[in-house]
XYZ file of C-alpha atoms in Angstrom:
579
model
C 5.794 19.831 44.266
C 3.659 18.146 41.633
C 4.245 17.724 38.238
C 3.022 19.470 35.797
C -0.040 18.492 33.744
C 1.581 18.311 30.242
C 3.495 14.931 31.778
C 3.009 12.149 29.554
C 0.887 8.990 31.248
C 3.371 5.859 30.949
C 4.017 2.897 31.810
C 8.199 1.574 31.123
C 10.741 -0.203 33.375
C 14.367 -0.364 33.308
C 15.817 -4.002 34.284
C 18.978 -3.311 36.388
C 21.220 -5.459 37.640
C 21.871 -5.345 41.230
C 25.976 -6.368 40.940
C 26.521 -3.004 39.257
C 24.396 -0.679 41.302
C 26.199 2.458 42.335
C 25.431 5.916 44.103
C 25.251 7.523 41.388
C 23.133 6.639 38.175
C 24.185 8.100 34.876
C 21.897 8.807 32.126
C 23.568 10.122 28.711
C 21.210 12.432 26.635
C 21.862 11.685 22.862
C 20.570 14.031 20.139
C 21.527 17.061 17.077
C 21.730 19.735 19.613
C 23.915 21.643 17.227
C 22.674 21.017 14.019
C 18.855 22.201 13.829
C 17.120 24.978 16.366
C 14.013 22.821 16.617
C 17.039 21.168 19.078
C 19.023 24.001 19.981
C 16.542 25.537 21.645
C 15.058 22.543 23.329
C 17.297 23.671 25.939
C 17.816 19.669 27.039
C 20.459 20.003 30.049
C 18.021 22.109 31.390
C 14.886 20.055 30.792
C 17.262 16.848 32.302
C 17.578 18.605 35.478
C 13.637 19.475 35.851
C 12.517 16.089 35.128
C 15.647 15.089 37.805
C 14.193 17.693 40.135
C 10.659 16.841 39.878
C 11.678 12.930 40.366
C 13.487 14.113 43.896
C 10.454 15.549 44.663
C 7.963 12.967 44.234
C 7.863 11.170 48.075
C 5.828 8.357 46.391
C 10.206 7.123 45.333
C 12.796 5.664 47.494
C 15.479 8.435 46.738
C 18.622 5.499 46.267
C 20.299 7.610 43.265
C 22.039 10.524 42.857
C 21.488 10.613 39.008
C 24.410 12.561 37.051
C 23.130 13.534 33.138
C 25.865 13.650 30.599
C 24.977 15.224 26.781
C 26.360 13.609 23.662
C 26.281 15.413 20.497
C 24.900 13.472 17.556
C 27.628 15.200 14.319
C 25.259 16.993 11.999
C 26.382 14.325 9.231
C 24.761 11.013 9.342
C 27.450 8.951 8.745
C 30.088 10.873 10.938
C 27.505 10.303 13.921
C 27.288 6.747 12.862
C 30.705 5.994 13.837
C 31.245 8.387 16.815
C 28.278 5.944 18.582
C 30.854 3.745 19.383
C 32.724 5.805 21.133
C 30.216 6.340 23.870
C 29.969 3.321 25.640
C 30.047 4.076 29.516
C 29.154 7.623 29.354
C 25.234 6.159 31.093
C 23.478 3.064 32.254
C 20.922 4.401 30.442
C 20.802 6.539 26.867
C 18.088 9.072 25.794
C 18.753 9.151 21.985
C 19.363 9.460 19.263
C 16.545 11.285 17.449
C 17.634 10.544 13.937
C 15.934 7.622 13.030
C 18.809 6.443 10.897
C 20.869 6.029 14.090
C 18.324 4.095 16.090
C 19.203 0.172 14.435
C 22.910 1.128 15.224
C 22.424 2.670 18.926
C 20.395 -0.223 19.591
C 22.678 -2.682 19.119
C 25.516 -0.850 20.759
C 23.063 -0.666 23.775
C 22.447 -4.300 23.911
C 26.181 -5.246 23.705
C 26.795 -2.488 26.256
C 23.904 -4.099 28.590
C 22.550 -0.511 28.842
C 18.771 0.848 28.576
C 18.014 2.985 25.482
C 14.609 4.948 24.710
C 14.614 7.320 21.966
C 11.062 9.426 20.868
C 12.625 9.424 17.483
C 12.851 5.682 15.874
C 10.637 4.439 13.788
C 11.034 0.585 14.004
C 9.765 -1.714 16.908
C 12.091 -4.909 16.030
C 14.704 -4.272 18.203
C 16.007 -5.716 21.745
C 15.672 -2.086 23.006
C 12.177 -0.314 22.261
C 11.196 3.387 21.753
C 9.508 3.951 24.846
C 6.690 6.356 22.864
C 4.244 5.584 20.108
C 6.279 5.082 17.117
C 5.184 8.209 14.936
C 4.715 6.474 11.879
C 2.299 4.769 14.208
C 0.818 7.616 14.458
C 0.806 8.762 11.103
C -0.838 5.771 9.827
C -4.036 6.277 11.546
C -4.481 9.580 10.465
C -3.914 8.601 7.021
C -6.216 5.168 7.461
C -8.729 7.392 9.140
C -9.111 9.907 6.297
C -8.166 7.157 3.540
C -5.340 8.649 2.183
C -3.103 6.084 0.802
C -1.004 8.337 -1.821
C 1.558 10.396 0.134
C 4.656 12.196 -0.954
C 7.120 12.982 1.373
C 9.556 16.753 1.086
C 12.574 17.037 3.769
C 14.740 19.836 4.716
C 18.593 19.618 2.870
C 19.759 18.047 5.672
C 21.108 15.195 7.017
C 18.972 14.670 9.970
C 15.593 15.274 8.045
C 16.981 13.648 4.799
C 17.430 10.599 6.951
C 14.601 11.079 8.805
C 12.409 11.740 5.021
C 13.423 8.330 4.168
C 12.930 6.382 7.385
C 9.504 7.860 7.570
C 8.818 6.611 3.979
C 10.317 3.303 4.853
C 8.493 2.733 7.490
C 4.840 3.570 6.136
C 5.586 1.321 3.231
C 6.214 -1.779 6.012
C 2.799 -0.387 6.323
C 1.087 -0.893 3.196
C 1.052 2.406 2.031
C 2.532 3.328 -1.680
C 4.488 6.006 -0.223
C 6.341 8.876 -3.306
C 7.959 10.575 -4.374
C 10.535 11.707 -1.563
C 12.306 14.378 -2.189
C 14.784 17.252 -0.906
C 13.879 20.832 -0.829
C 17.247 22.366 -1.828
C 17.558 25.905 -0.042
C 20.718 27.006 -1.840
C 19.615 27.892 -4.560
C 16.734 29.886 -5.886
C 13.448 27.576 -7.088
C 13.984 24.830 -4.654
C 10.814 25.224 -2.821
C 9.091 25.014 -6.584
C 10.880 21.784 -8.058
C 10.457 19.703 -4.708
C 6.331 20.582 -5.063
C 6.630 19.743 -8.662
C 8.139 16.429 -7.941
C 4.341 15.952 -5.802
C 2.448 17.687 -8.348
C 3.217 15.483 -11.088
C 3.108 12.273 -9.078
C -0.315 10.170 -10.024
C -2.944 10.837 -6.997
C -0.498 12.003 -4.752
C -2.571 14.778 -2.178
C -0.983 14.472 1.048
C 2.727 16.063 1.939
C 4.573 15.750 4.694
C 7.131 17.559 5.781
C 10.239 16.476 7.420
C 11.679 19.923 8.801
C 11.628 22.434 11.505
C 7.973 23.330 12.232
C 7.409 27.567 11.133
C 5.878 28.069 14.320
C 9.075 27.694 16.352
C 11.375 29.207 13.844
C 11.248 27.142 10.939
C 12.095 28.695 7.657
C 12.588 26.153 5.253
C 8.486 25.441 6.041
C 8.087 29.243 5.791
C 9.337 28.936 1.972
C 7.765 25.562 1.152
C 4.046 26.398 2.422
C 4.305 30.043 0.808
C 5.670 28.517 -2.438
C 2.739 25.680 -2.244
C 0.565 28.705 -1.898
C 1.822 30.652 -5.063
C 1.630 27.587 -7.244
C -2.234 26.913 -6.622
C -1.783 23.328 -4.499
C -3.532 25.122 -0.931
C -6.317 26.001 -3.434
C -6.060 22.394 -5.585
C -6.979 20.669 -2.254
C -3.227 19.881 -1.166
C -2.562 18.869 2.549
C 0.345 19.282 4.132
C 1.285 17.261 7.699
C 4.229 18.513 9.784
C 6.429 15.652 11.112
C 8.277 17.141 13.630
C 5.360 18.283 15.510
C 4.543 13.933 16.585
C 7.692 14.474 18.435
C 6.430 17.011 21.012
C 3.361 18.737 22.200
C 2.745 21.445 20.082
C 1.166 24.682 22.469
C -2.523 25.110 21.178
C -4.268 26.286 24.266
C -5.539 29.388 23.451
C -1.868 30.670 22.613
C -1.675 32.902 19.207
C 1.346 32.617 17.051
C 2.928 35.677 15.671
C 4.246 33.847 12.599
C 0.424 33.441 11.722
C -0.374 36.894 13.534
C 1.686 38.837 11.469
C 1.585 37.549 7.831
C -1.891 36.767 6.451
C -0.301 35.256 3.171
C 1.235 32.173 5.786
C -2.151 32.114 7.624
C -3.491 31.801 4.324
C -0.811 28.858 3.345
C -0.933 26.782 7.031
C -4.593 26.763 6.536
C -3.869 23.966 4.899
C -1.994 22.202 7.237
C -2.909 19.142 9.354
C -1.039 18.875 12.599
C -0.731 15.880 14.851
C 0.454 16.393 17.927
C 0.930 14.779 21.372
C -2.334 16.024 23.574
C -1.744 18.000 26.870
C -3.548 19.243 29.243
C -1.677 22.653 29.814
C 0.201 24.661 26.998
C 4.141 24.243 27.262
C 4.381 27.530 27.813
C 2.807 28.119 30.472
C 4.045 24.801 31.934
C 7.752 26.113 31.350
C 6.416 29.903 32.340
C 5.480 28.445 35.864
C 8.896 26.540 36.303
C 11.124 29.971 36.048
C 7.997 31.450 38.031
C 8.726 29.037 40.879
C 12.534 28.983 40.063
C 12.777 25.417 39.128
C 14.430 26.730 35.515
C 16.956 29.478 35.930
C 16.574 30.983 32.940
C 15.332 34.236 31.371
C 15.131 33.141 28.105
C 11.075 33.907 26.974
C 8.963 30.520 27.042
C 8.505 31.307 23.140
C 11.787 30.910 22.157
C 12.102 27.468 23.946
C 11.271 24.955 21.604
C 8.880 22.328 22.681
C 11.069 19.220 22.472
C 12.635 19.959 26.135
C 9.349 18.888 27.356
C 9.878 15.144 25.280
C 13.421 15.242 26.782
C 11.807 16.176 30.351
C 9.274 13.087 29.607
C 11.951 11.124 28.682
C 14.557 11.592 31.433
C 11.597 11.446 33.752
C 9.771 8.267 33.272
C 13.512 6.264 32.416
C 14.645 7.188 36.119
C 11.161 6.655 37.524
C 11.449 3.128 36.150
C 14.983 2.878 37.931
C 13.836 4.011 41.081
C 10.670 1.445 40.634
C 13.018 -1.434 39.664
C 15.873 -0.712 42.096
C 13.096 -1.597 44.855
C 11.846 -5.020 42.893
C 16.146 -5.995 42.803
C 17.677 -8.158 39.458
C 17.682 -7.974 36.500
C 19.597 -6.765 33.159
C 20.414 -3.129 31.775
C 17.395 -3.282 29.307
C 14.804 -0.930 28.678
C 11.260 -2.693 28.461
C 8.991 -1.307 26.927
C 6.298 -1.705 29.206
C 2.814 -3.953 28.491
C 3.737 -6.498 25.542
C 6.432 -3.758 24.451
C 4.050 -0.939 23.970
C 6.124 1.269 26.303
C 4.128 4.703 27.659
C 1.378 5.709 26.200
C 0.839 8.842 24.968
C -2.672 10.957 23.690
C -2.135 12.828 19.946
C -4.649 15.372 18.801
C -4.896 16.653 15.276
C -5.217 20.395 14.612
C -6.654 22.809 12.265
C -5.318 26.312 12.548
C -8.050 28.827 13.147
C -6.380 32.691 11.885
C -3.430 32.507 13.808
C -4.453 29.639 16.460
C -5.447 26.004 16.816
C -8.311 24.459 17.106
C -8.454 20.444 17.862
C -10.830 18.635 15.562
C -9.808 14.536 16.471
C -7.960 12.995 19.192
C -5.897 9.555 19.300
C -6.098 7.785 21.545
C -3.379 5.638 23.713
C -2.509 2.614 21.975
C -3.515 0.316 24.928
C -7.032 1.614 25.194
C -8.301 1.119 21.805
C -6.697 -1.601 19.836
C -3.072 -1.890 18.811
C -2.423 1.409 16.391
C -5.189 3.451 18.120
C -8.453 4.812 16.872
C -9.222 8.119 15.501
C -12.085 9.997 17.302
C -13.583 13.286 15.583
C -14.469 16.088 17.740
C -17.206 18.706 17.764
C -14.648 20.874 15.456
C -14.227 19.721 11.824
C -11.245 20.437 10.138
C -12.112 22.633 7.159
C -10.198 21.824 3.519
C -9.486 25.189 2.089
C -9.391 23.633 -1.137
C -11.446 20.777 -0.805
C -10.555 17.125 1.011
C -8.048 15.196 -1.078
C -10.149 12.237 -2.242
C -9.665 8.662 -0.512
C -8.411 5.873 -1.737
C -11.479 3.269 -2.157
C -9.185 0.811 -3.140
C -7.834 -0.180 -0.212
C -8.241 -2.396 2.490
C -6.810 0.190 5.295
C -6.685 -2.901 7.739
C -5.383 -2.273 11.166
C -2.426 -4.558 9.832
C -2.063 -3.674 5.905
C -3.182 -0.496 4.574
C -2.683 -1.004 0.550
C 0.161 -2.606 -1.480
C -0.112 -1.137 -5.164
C -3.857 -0.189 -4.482
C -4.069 -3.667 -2.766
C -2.262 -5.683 0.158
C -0.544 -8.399 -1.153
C -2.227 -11.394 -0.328
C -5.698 -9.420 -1.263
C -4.360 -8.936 -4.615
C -3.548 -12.609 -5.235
C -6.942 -13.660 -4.148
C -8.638 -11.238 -6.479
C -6.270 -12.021 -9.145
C -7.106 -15.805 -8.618
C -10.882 -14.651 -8.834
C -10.319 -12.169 -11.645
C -8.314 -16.069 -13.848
C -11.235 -17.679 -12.636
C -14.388 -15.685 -14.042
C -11.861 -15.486 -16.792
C -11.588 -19.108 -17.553
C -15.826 -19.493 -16.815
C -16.079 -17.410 -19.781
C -13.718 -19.128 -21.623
C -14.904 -22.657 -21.024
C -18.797 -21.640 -21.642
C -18.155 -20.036 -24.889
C -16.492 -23.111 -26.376
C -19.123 -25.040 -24.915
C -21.373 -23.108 -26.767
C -19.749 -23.215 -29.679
C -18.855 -26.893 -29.393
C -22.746 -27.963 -28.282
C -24.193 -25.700 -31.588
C -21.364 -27.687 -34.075
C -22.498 -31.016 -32.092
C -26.143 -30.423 -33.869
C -24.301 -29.992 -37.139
C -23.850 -33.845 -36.533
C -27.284 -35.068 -37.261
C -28.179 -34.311 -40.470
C -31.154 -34.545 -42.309
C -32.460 -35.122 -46.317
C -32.917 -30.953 -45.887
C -29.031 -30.579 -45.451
C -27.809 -32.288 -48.505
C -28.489 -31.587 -52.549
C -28.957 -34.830 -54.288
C -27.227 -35.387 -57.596
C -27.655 -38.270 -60.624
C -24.255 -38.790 -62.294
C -26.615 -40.857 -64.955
C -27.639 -38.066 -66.754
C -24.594 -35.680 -66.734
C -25.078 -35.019 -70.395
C -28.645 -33.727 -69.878
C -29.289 -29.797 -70.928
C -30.043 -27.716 -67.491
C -32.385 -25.361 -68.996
C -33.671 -24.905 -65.637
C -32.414 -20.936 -64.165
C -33.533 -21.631 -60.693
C -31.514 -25.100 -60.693
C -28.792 -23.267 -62.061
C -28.852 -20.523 -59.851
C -28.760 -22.694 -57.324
C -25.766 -24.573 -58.448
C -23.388 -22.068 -58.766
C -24.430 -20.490 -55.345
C -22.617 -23.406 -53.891
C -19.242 -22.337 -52.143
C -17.199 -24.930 -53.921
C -14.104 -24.681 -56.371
C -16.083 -27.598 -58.742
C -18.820 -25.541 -59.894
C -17.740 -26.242 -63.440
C -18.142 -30.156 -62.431
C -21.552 -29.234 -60.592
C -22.699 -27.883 -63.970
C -23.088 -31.361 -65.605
C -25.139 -32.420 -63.026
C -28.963 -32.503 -61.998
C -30.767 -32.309 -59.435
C -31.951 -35.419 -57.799
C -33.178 -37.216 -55.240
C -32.112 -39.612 -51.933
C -34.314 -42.574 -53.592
C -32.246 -42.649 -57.002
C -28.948 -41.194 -55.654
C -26.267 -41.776 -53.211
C -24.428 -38.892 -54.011
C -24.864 -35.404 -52.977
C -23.652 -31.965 -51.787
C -23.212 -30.693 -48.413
C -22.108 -27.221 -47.702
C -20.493 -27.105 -50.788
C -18.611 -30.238 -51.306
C -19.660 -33.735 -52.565
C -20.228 -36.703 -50.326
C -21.240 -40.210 -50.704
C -23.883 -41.404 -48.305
C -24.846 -44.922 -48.083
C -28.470 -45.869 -47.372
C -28.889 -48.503 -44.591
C -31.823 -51.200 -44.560
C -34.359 -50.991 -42.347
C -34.434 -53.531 -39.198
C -30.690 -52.428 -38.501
C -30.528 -50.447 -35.182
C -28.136 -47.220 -34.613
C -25.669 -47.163 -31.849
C -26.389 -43.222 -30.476
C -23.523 -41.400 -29.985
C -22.774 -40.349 -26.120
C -21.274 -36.837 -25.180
C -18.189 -37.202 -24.848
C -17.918 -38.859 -28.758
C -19.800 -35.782 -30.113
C -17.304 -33.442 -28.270
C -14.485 -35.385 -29.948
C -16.499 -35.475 -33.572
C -17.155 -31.636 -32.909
C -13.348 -30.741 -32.633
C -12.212 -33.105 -35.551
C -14.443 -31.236 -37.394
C -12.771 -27.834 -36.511
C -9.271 -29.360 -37.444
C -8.205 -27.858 -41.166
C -4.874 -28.826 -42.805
C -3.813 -29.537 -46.181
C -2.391 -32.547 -44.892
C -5.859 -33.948 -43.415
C -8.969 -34.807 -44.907
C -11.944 -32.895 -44.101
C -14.096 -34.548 -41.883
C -17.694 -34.147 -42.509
C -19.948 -36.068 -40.352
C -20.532 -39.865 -38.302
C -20.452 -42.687 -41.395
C -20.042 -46.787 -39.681
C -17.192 -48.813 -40.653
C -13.470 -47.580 -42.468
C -12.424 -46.747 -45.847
C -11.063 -50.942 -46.068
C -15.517 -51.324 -45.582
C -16.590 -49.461 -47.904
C -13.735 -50.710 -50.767
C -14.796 -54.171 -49.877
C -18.549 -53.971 -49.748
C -19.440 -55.143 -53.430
C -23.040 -53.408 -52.805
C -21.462 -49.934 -52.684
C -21.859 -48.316 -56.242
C -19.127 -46.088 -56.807
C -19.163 -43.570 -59.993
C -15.517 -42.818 -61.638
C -16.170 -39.527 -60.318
C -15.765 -40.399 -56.533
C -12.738 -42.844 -57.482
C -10.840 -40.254 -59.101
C -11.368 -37.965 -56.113
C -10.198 -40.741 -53.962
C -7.736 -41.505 -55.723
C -6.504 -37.452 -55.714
C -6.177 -37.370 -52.299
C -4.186 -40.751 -52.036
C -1.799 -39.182 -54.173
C -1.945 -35.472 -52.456
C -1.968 -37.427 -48.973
């Protein structure tokens, strides 16, 4: 009897070791069967026994093993079923389990000192000795998000432990990603308004578009999703361009061939609300349904219970408990090894197709697929279809900031070693600016150096007592910006041939006239950058300097041709005593 068509294409092989081989081979089923109907219902004893039944079947396997299933019941609390894993060592060679991801780092290591196989559909992290055998969903979620540039998402879990835990493994692990993942938060159910506060926590958050939501889908019985979609609906976000991506739905195939759900059917205010859901979704080629409606039709699943009510994880667990003895029967033939699950081709383990959805009234319609991992690159590509998923309130808006690299999405609106390279960039036009300003500055006080006879106001001290009847001379004067205007007054105005003493910019200065045959050293670059800042230094302390004069103060005090008036002696002598 073949298997059905909704079988998952794979490639994973379980090392075994041939001193411990025995008739029968035990696999131990690990998971919240109690604690959330999105389990309950999975119906996973039963699922076990199909995939065990189909195995039997297929004449393409040596039939060595009788294979016994045993089911182990994560506790509803976290940290209860935290220490209960250590109690299960020898119930299998091999464990299917745990789907809370905040078990996996534990049940991994127990599994490796155990030297037993473990696959689990629901961990999130790849750095283990025992891999998930499927496409990690946050995986999975990241090319969606990288595909649509949406690097802003919040993240709103059911009040319990599994999808608490779950809530903040997904956000953990999208970070590793890049992504500035919050704020996470709880939808509290017991009490009235939780719905509205957890969608407040988003609303307020800066950018933040894109929801997901770590509960029980509403299409298989979900009512916490019920409340949170029709609450998003009441407070405007469906119609502000708010999308919301179901998480549990990565962990199964969700039925969208041509099936109608009468959640959607008979409520047009939720068809209204899911219209703005995204789902993603492992691709199939036949509807669950019918898959699981042929099985009791051809009595492989001795059940009543309506296809509908089954939830769609019993066909991950049939995957699961399918491909893990497969891989025995494979291995038992090739002899050696260790109890280890490998995870196939450089640890990618199988390989499974995701489609994204749009809900069309009260069906879906696929608008993109995903393809396997090991066809296109190593996180898979995106590929739109002839559908386009329709935005009832708009698309959120993408995040041109980032990078979205296959590696690093964005880091703060960068990845990190992006931002340190822009930053460097960012010092460096910075310091450019910096440096060519001064330079300007420095290169238009250089020409301040070079004076000429148009820069200075020539004075004779000889006639001091003369009457300056003169207005524009006077004007003139007392335009200077100098504190000895009163002294300037006694003065008149002369010339460089009769005087040696004069005003620049409003102070007085001596200038000495030099002969001519004597030649003038010119003054390189780097001398005018020093004369330049000397000139910018101002302290009471220091003597302004003015401009380039040859020789010291000892020169000019010793050179008997100098004429100096009183009037320059007592300033010198001012600033000996000041200094």
């Amino acid at each position: 009897m073949q298997r059905p068509r909704w079988l998952l294409g794979a490639c994973l092989w379980l090392l075994c070791s041939t001193e411990v081989w025995t008739a029968t081979f035990k696999l131990a089923l690990i998971g919240p069967w109690s604690c959330d109907p999105l389990f309950s219902r999975a119906m996973p004893t039963a699922a076990a026994n199909l995939a065990l039944s189909r195995l039997r079947s297929d004449t393409g396997l040596s039939r060595g093993y009788w294979y016994d299933v045993k089911l182990l019941d994560e506790d509803c609390s976290a940290s209860k079923a935290l220490t209960e894993l250590g109690d299960m060592e020898g119930y299998g060679h091999a464990y299917i389990g745990p789907f809370s991801p905040a078990l996996c780092h534990a049940a991994s290591l127990l599994a490796q000192h155990w030297e037993a196989g473990l696959a689990s559909p629901g961990c999130l992290g790849a750095d283990w000795p025992n891999l998930p055998p499927l496409p990690q969903p946050s995986r999975v979620l990241f090319s969606v998000l990288r595909f649509f540039r949406w690097a802003h998402v919040g993240v709103i879990s059911a009040p319990t432990d599994l999808w608490e835990s779950t809530g903040q493994e997904v956000a953990s692990a999208l970070r590793a990603l890049g992504l500035p993942i919050g704020p996470v938060v709880t939808m509290e159910t017991n009490k009235n308004g939780g719905a509205q506060e957890a969608l407040q926590a988003i609303r307020v958050a800066d950018k933040v578009k894109v929801v997901i939501m770590c509960m029980s889908s509403v299409l298989i019985g979900g009512e916490d999703q019920r409340e949170l979609l029709l609450t998003a609906l009441d407070m405007g976000m469906v119609a502000d361009g708010y999308v919301f991506i179901p998480y549990d739905a990565l962990l199964y195939a969700m039925p969208y061939q041509d099936i109608a759900f009468p959640q959607l059917t008979n409520s047009t205010k939720l068809r209204h609300a899911y219209s703005s859901v995204l789902t993603v979704t492992m691709a199939s080629d036949q509807s669950f349904y019918e898959a699981f409606r042929q099985a009791q039709i051809n009595r492989e699943i001795r059940t009543a219970v309506s296809a509908t009510e089954v939830s769609p994880i019993f066909g991950t667990i049939f995957n699961m408990v399918y491909f893990v003895a497969k891989a025995v029967e494979e291995r038992r033939q090739a002899g050696g090894g260790h109890w280890v699950v490998y995870g196939g081709k450089e640890g990618r383990g199988m390989q499974a197709k995701y489609v994204v959805l749009d809900s069309d009234g009260d069906r879906f319609v696929p608008t993109h697929t995903l393809a396997p991992t090991h066809t296109h690159g190593p996180v898979g590509s995106l590929k739109p279809l002839s559908h386009t998923f329709i935005f009832p309130g708009g698309k959120p808006p993408s995040a041109s900031f980032c990078w979205f690299s296959p590696e690093e999405a964005c880091s703060g609106g960068l990845e990190t070693v992006s931002m340190f390279f822009a930053f460097l960039l960012f010092c460096a036009l910075i310091g450019a600016f910096i440096y060519w300003i001064k330079k300007y500055k420095r290169k238009a006080s250089i020409t301040k150096l070079i004076l000429t006879l148009d820069d200075i106001v020539f004075i004779d001290t000889q006639v001091s007592k003369k009457k300056m009847n003169d207005e524009s001379i006077m004007r003139s004067l007392l335009d200077f910006k100098t504190p000895l205007r009163s002294i300037a007054r006694s003065y008149i105005l002369s010339s460089p041939e009769n005087s040696n003493i004069g005003i620049l910019e409003g102070d007085f200065v001596w200038l000495k006239k030099i002969p001519v045959g004597h030649t003038l050293t010119s003054v390189n670059k780097s001398t005018e950058s020093l004369f330049s800042q000397l000139r910018e230094m101002r302290h009471e302390n220091i003597n302004l300097y003015v401009a380039l004069s040859p020789g010291s103060l000892s020169d000019l005090l010793a050179d008997g041709d100098i004429r100096l008036d009183w009037m320059f002696k007592s300033s010198l002598l001012m600033d000996l005593i000041k200094g």
